[in-house]
Short mmCIF file of C-alpha atoms in Angstrom, two decimals:
data_model
loop_
_atom_site.label_atom_id
_atom_site.label_comp_id
_atom_site.label_asym_id
_atom_site.label_seq_id
_atom_site.Cartn_x
_atom_site.Cartn_y
_atom_site.Cartn_z
CA PRO M 165 25.18 7.61 62.98
CA PHE M 166 26.86 8.26 60.03
CA SER M 167 26.50 5.31 58.67
CA TYR M 168 22.89 5.23 58.79
CA PHE M 169 23.08 7.19 55.03
CA LEU M 170 25.22 5.41 53.42
CA ILE M 171 23.82 3.28 50.45
CA PRO M 172 22.85 -0.56 51.28
CA TYR M 173 25.51 -2.69 50.68
CA LYS M 174 28.09 0.18 52.46
CA VAL M 175 25.96 0.35 55.55
CA ILE M 176 26.17 -4.02 55.48
CA ASP M 177 30.30 -3.26 55.06
CA PHE M 178 30.04 -0.96 57.86
CA ALA M 179 28.47 -3.38 60.27
CA GLU M 180 30.56 -6.15 59.59
CA SER M 181 33.78 -4.78 60.29
CA ILE M 182 32.41 -3.49 63.85
CA ILE M 183 31.42 -6.72 64.55
CA SER M 184 34.60 -8.32 63.18
CA GLY M 185 36.51 -5.50 64.83
CA ILE M 186 34.66 -6.57 68.36
CA PHE M 187 35.72 -10.14 68.07
CA PHE M 188 39.53 -9.34 66.96
CA VAL M 189 38.88 -11.13 63.20
CA SER M 190 38.61 -8.04 61.09
CA ASN M 191 41.86 -8.73 59.52
CA PHE M 192 40.54 -12.08 58.35
CA LEU M 193 36.87 -10.21 57.12
CA PHE M 194 39.13 -7.58 54.90
CA TYR M 195 41.17 -10.36 53.36
CA PHE M 196 38.42 -11.89 52.21
CA GLU M 197 36.45 -8.89 51.09
CA SER M 198 39.47 -7.20 49.06
CA GLY M 199 43.04 -5.90 49.42
CA TYR M 200 43.74 -2.73 51.87
CA PHE M 201 44.98 -0.61 48.77
CA GLY M 202 42.92 1.15 46.05
CA GLU M 203 39.31 1.78 46.69
CA ALA M 204 39.09 -0.02 49.55
CA LEU M 205 41.25 2.04 51.42
CA ARG M 206 39.28 4.91 50.52
CA LEU M 207 35.75 4.01 51.12
CA LYS M 208 36.00 1.71 54.10
CA PRO M 209 35.53 3.54 57.17
CA PHE M 210 37.38 0.80 59.20
CA ILE M 211 39.63 -1.11 57.11
CA HIS M 212 42.32 0.43 59.50
CA ILE M 213 41.79 -1.86 62.43
CA TRP M 214 42.58 -5.12 60.68
CA SER M 215 46.35 -4.45 62.46
CA LEU M 216 44.62 -4.60 66.12
CA SER M 217 42.94 -7.69 65.42
CA VAL M 218 46.39 -9.46 64.48
CA GLU M 219 47.83 -7.79 67.71
CA GLU M 220 44.65 -9.00 69.65
CA GLN M 221 45.45 -12.41 68.59
CA PHE M 222 48.70 -12.54 69.53
CA TYR M 223 47.70 -10.83 72.93
CA LEU M 224 45.25 -13.81 73.80
CA VAL M 225 48.05 -16.54 72.57
CA PHE M 226 51.48 -15.40 73.55
CA PRO M 227 50.33 -15.18 77.13
CA ILE M 228 49.54 -18.78 77.62
CA LEU M 229 52.50 -19.79 75.69
CA VAL M 230 54.45 -17.91 78.40
CA LEU M 231 52.63 -19.38 81.22
CA ILE M 232 53.52 -22.93 79.91
CA LEU M 233 56.82 -22.31 79.23
CA SER M 234 57.21 -19.98 82.18
CA ARG M 235 60.17 -21.82 84.16
CA LYS M 236 62.05 -23.20 80.56
CA PHE M 237 63.19 -19.48 79.28
CA LYS M 238 65.43 -21.18 77.10
CA LEU M 239 63.07 -23.74 75.74
CA LEU M 240 60.68 -20.49 75.00
CA LEU M 241 63.57 -18.75 73.15
CA ILE M 242 63.82 -21.56 70.72
CA PHE M 243 60.15 -21.67 69.97
CA LEU M 244 59.73 -18.32 69.27
CA SER M 245 62.83 -18.30 67.36
CA LEU M 246 61.58 -21.33 64.77
CA ALA M 247 58.29 -19.58 65.01
CA PHE M 248 59.67 -16.39 63.80
CA VAL M 249 62.07 -17.76 61.07
CA LEU M 250 58.98 -19.97 59.87
CA SER M 251 56.71 -16.70 59.95
CA LEU M 252 59.20 -15.27 58.02
CA ILE M 253 60.10 -17.50 55.03
CA LEU M 254 55.86 -17.84 54.65
CA SER M 255 55.59 -14.09 54.33
CA GLU M 256 58.38 -13.69 51.72
CA TRP M 257 56.80 -16.66 49.93
CA PHE M 258 53.30 -15.23 50.06
CA SER M 259 54.14 -11.41 49.32
CA GLU M 260 54.83 -12.76 45.91
CA GLN M 261 52.56 -15.54 45.11
CA PHE M 262 49.64 -14.55 47.76
CA ASN M 263 49.75 -10.88 48.45
CA ASN M 264 46.63 -10.38 50.13
CA ALA M 265 46.65 -13.15 52.74
CA ASN M 266 50.61 -12.01 53.45
CA PHE M 267 49.07 -8.26 54.44
CA PHE M 268 46.40 -9.35 56.61
CA LEU M 269 46.89 -12.46 58.19
CA GLY M 270 48.37 -13.44 61.43
CA ALA M 271 50.89 -16.31 60.56
CA THR M 272 52.91 -13.55 58.02
CA ARG M 273 52.70 -11.16 60.48
CA ALA M 274 54.07 -12.86 63.20
CA TRP M 275 57.40 -12.49 62.86
CA GLU M 276 57.39 -8.46 63.06
CA ILE M 277 55.61 -8.87 66.87
CA ILE M 278 58.59 -11.79 67.91
CA LEU M 279 60.73 -9.13 66.75
CA GLY M 280 59.64 -6.82 69.33
CA ILE M 281 59.86 -9.40 72.10
CA PHE M 282 63.57 -10.12 71.17
CA PHE M 283 64.44 -6.82 71.45
CA LEU M 284 62.81 -6.88 74.98
CA VAL M 285 65.35 -9.52 75.97
CA ILE M 286 68.18 -7.43 74.72
CA GLU M 287 67.00 -4.53 76.41
CA LYS M 288 66.34 -6.81 79.74
CA ASN M 289 69.70 -8.04 79.61
CA LYS M 290 71.74 -5.35 78.46
CA ILE M 291 73.65 -6.57 75.80
CA ILE M 292 75.36 -4.08 74.57
CA LYS M 293 77.25 -1.98 77.54
CA LYS M 294 79.61 0.71 75.23
CA HIS M 295 78.08 3.82 74.99
CA PHE M 296 80.08 4.43 71.88
CA VAL M 297 78.26 1.31 70.24
CA LYS M 298 75.23 2.47 72.17
CA SER M 299 75.24 5.89 69.80
CA THR M 300 76.49 4.59 66.89
CA LEU M 301 73.32 2.22 66.93
CA SER M 302 70.90 4.64 67.63
CA ILE M 303 72.29 7.68 65.03
CA SER M 304 72.10 5.23 62.22
CA SER M 305 68.78 3.81 62.84
CA PHE M 306 67.12 6.87 63.11
CA VAL M 307 68.84 7.85 59.82
CA VAL M 308 67.84 4.31 58.05
CA LEU M 309 64.63 4.92 59.40
CA VAL M 310 63.60 8.04 58.01
CA ILE M 311 65.08 6.81 54.51
CA SER M 312 62.79 4.01 54.59
CA PHE M 313 59.83 5.77 54.75
CA TYR M 314 60.57 7.13 50.97
CA TYR M 315 62.21 3.63 49.74
CA PHE M 316 59.29 1.74 50.53
CA GLU M 317 56.42 1.65 48.18
CA GLN M 318 53.22 -0.48 47.55
CA LYS M 319 55.16 -2.48 44.95
CA HIS M 320 57.41 -4.18 47.53
CA ASN M 321 54.54 -6.38 48.38
CA LEU M 322 55.13 -5.77 52.27
CA PRO M 323 55.79 -7.54 54.78
CA ASN M 324 58.79 -9.35 53.34
CA THR M 325 62.36 -9.70 54.64
CA LYS M 326 63.11 -6.13 52.87
CA LEU M 327 60.79 -5.13 56.18
CA LEU M 328 63.76 -6.53 58.87
CA VAL M 329 65.77 -3.00 58.25
CA PRO M 330 63.37 -0.40 59.56
CA LEU M 331 61.90 -2.96 61.85
CA VAL M 332 64.91 -3.52 63.39
CA CYS M 333 65.97 0.25 63.18
CA THR M 334 63.04 0.40 65.36
CA GLY M 335 63.70 -1.83 67.98
CA LEU M 336 67.21 -0.11 68.17
CA LEU M 337 65.75 3.35 68.55
CA ILE M 338 63.06 2.08 71.52
CA ILE M 339 66.47 1.04 73.62
CA TYR M 340 68.85 3.14 72.36
CA GLY M 341 67.36 6.22 71.19
CA LYS M 342 68.20 8.14 74.47
CA GLU M 343 72.09 7.50 73.84
CA ASN M 344 72.64 9.67 70.95
CA LEU M 345 72.36 13.49 71.57
CA ILE M 346 70.96 14.21 68.39
CA VAL M 347 68.49 11.87 68.14
CA ARG M 348 67.35 12.50 71.58
CA THR M 349 66.91 16.24 70.92
CA VAL M 350 64.39 15.37 68.07
CA LEU M 351 62.88 12.77 69.80
CA THR M 352 61.82 14.28 72.60
CA ASN M 353 61.43 17.48 71.96
CA SER M 354 57.88 18.64 72.96
CA PHE M 355 55.66 18.57 69.76
CA VAL M 356 57.16 15.36 68.88
CA ARG M 357 56.43 14.22 72.44
CA LEU M 358 53.01 15.31 71.89
CA LEU M 359 52.53 12.91 68.77
CA GLY M 360 53.70 10.11 70.32
CA LEU M 361 51.15 10.55 73.05
CA ILE M 362 47.85 11.43 70.40
CA SER M 363 49.32 9.18 68.11
CA PHE M 364 46.89 6.09 68.73
CA SER M 365 44.00 8.45 68.31
CA LEU M 366 45.27 9.89 65.03
CA TYR M 367 45.38 6.34 64.13
CA LEU M 368 41.76 5.73 64.88
CA TRP M 369 40.07 9.21 63.62
CA HIS M 370 42.20 9.61 60.21
CA GLN M 371 40.57 6.61 58.25
CA PRO M 372 37.07 6.65 59.16
CA ILE M 373 36.62 10.56 58.81
CA LEU M 374 38.69 10.52 55.01
CA ALA M 375 36.15 7.17 54.42
CA PHE M 376 32.84 9.17 54.94
CA ILE M 377 33.99 12.03 53.48
CA HIS M 378 35.00 10.08 49.73
CA ASN M 379 31.42 8.26 50.45
CA TYR M 380 29.51 11.20 50.94
CA ASN M 381 31.95 13.36 48.54
CA LEU M 382 31.95 16.34 51.18
CA PHE M 383 34.71 17.67 49.75
CA ILE M 384 37.51 17.72 47.24
CA ILE M 385 40.74 16.52 48.58
CA ASP M 386 43.53 18.59 47.43
CA PHE M 387 46.20 20.50 48.88
CA LEU M 388 44.07 23.08 50.47
CA PHE M 389 41.73 20.31 52.25
CA ILE M 390 45.05 19.05 53.76
CA ILE M 391 46.09 22.11 54.95
CA ILE M 392 42.50 22.46 56.58
CA PHE M 393 42.36 18.56 57.78
CA LEU M 394 45.48 18.50 59.31
CA PRO M 395 44.96 20.66 62.26
CA PHE M 396 41.42 19.30 62.55
CA ILE M 397 42.45 16.00 62.81
CA PHE M 398 45.35 16.44 65.43
CA GLY M 399 42.50 18.85 67.26
CA VAL M 400 40.28 15.97 67.63
CA SER M 401 42.95 13.36 68.29
CA PHE M 402 44.33 15.82 70.90
CA CYS M 403 40.44 15.77 72.55
CA THR M 404 40.28 12.27 72.53
CA TRP M 405 43.64 11.74 74.24
CA LYS M 406 42.88 14.28 76.89
CA PHE M 407 39.29 13.56 77.33
CA ILE M 408 38.71 9.80 76.83
CA GLU M 409 42.81 8.11 76.93
CA VAL M 410 43.67 9.24 79.77
CA PRO M 411 40.97 9.34 82.20
CA PHE M 412 39.89 5.85 81.12
CA ARG M 413 44.05 4.74 82.22
CA ASN M 414 43.56 6.11 85.46
CA LYS M 415 41.86 3.86 87.84
CA LYS M 416 41.09 6.52 90.64
CA THR M 417 39.06 7.84 87.87
CA ILE M 418 37.68 5.06 86.26
CA GLU M 419 37.27 1.71 88.51
CA ASN M 420 37.70 -1.84 86.71
CA ILE M 421 34.06 -2.49 87.40
CA LYS M 422 32.73 1.00 85.93
CA PHE M 423 35.33 0.23 83.08
CA ALA M 424 33.49 -3.21 82.47
CA LYS M 425 30.31 -2.05 82.53
CA PHE M 426 30.93 0.15 80.21
CA ILE M 427 32.63 -1.53 77.49
CA THR M 428 29.93 -4.09 78.01
CA ILE M 429 26.87 -1.69 77.64
CA ALA M 430 29.10 -0.19 74.64
CA THR M 431 29.30 -3.25 72.65
CA VAL M 432 25.85 -4.24 73.03
CA ILE M 433 24.89 -1.48 71.60
CA LEU M 434 26.82 -1.84 68.63
CA ILE M 435 26.51 -5.57 68.19
CA ALA M 436 22.70 -4.17 68.36
CA TYR M 437 22.98 -1.63 65.55
CA SER M 438 25.53 -3.83 63.56
CA SER M 439 23.11 -6.78 63.88
CA ILE M 440 19.22 -4.40 63.06
CA ALA M 441 21.70 -3.19 59.66
CA ILE M 442 22.64 -6.51 58.61
CA GLY M 443 19.63 -7.91 59.04
CA THR M 444 17.55 -4.96 57.66
CA LYS M 445 20.41 -5.59 54.59
CA GLY M 446 21.88 -1.79 54.87
CA PHE M 447 18.44 -0.02 56.03
CA LEU M 448 16.63 -1.32 52.62
CA TYR M 449 13.32 -0.45 54.05
CA LYS M 450 14.74 3.81 53.69
CA TYR M 451 13.91 3.32 49.92
CA SER M 452 11.10 3.34 47.51
CA GLN M 453 10.15 -0.12 45.89
CA ASN M 454 11.75 0.74 42.36
CA ASP M 455 15.02 1.97 43.79
CA LYS M 456 15.44 -1.29 46.14
CA TYR M 457 16.85 -3.56 43.44
CA LEU M 458 19.41 -0.84 42.37
CA VAL M 459 20.88 0.96 45.86
CA SER M 460 21.26 -3.09 46.53
CA ILE M 461 23.89 -4.01 44.41
CA ASN M 462 27.41 -4.52 45.67
CA PRO M 463 29.43 -3.84 42.86
CA THR M 464 32.33 -5.44 44.73
CA ASP M 465 30.59 -8.59 44.76
CA LYS M 466 30.60 -8.34 40.91
CA GLY M 467 33.90 -7.69 40.17
CA ARG M 468 34.86 -10.71 42.23
CA TYR M 469 32.39 -12.73 40.02
CA VAL M 470 34.28 -11.36 37.15
CA ARG M 471 37.56 -11.39 38.00
CA SER M 472 36.97 -15.49 39.79
CA LYS M 473 35.48 -16.35 36.08
CA PHE M 474 38.26 -14.19 34.04
CA GLU M 475 41.61 -15.22 36.07
#
């Protein structure tokens, strides 16, 4: 309902992002529209779901690949290794030449997901057995990962080979984090565990709330706002996790049939609303005849036109 009161071109952007998100292609939509950073990041409520689309594309393709090569595990690993190398090379090349495509498209993100598969293989086969080695890998990975938060910036044009370091450290922490007392103490304290549990809700909520605040100019984003906003977003995310995520995962509470019905109804409503929003040109009928031309102008389209002519 909050989108209804946006100006028309923003309503259309909003509706398109909903439909593309439902069908797991929002990364393509945002690639063609604009980059992830700058004004787009501030004003687009659902720009952050591009990563879910990349993940879902993988979840649709990978199981089919596993079924085809289910009895040829070595061949599967060889295929994945080749895909990993090709995707990594592509992301390194695109990071300098085509940064926007590199950020959004699955071909340059595939190696990151495949790396996760490699760590699954390492964990299942218990390749490293000595406790001292595991403990050392755990603490060193933790330190490097913390440093990487401060090291990486937008200018590094991620993803590329630089991202290998924090990704490898993350994989090692997932497998061996419990092997080091210091790391285990930090990562398993009650507050950090709670953060982990509500992290998906935090991820989903933060962008739309901030984007609507920016779109409606509700608050000045300063230090005081951050102090107030953080407890608020944590509270909202906790409630979503507690009263939506947890019940939905419990088949005794919500059976598969009920779940399917709910998802179908919700999807139909979202697509219907989005289609109406696009069909009415962003609810353009709300405005007087004198204002319709002005409010229907999309400044990002004009910007793209200018760039295409002068670059």
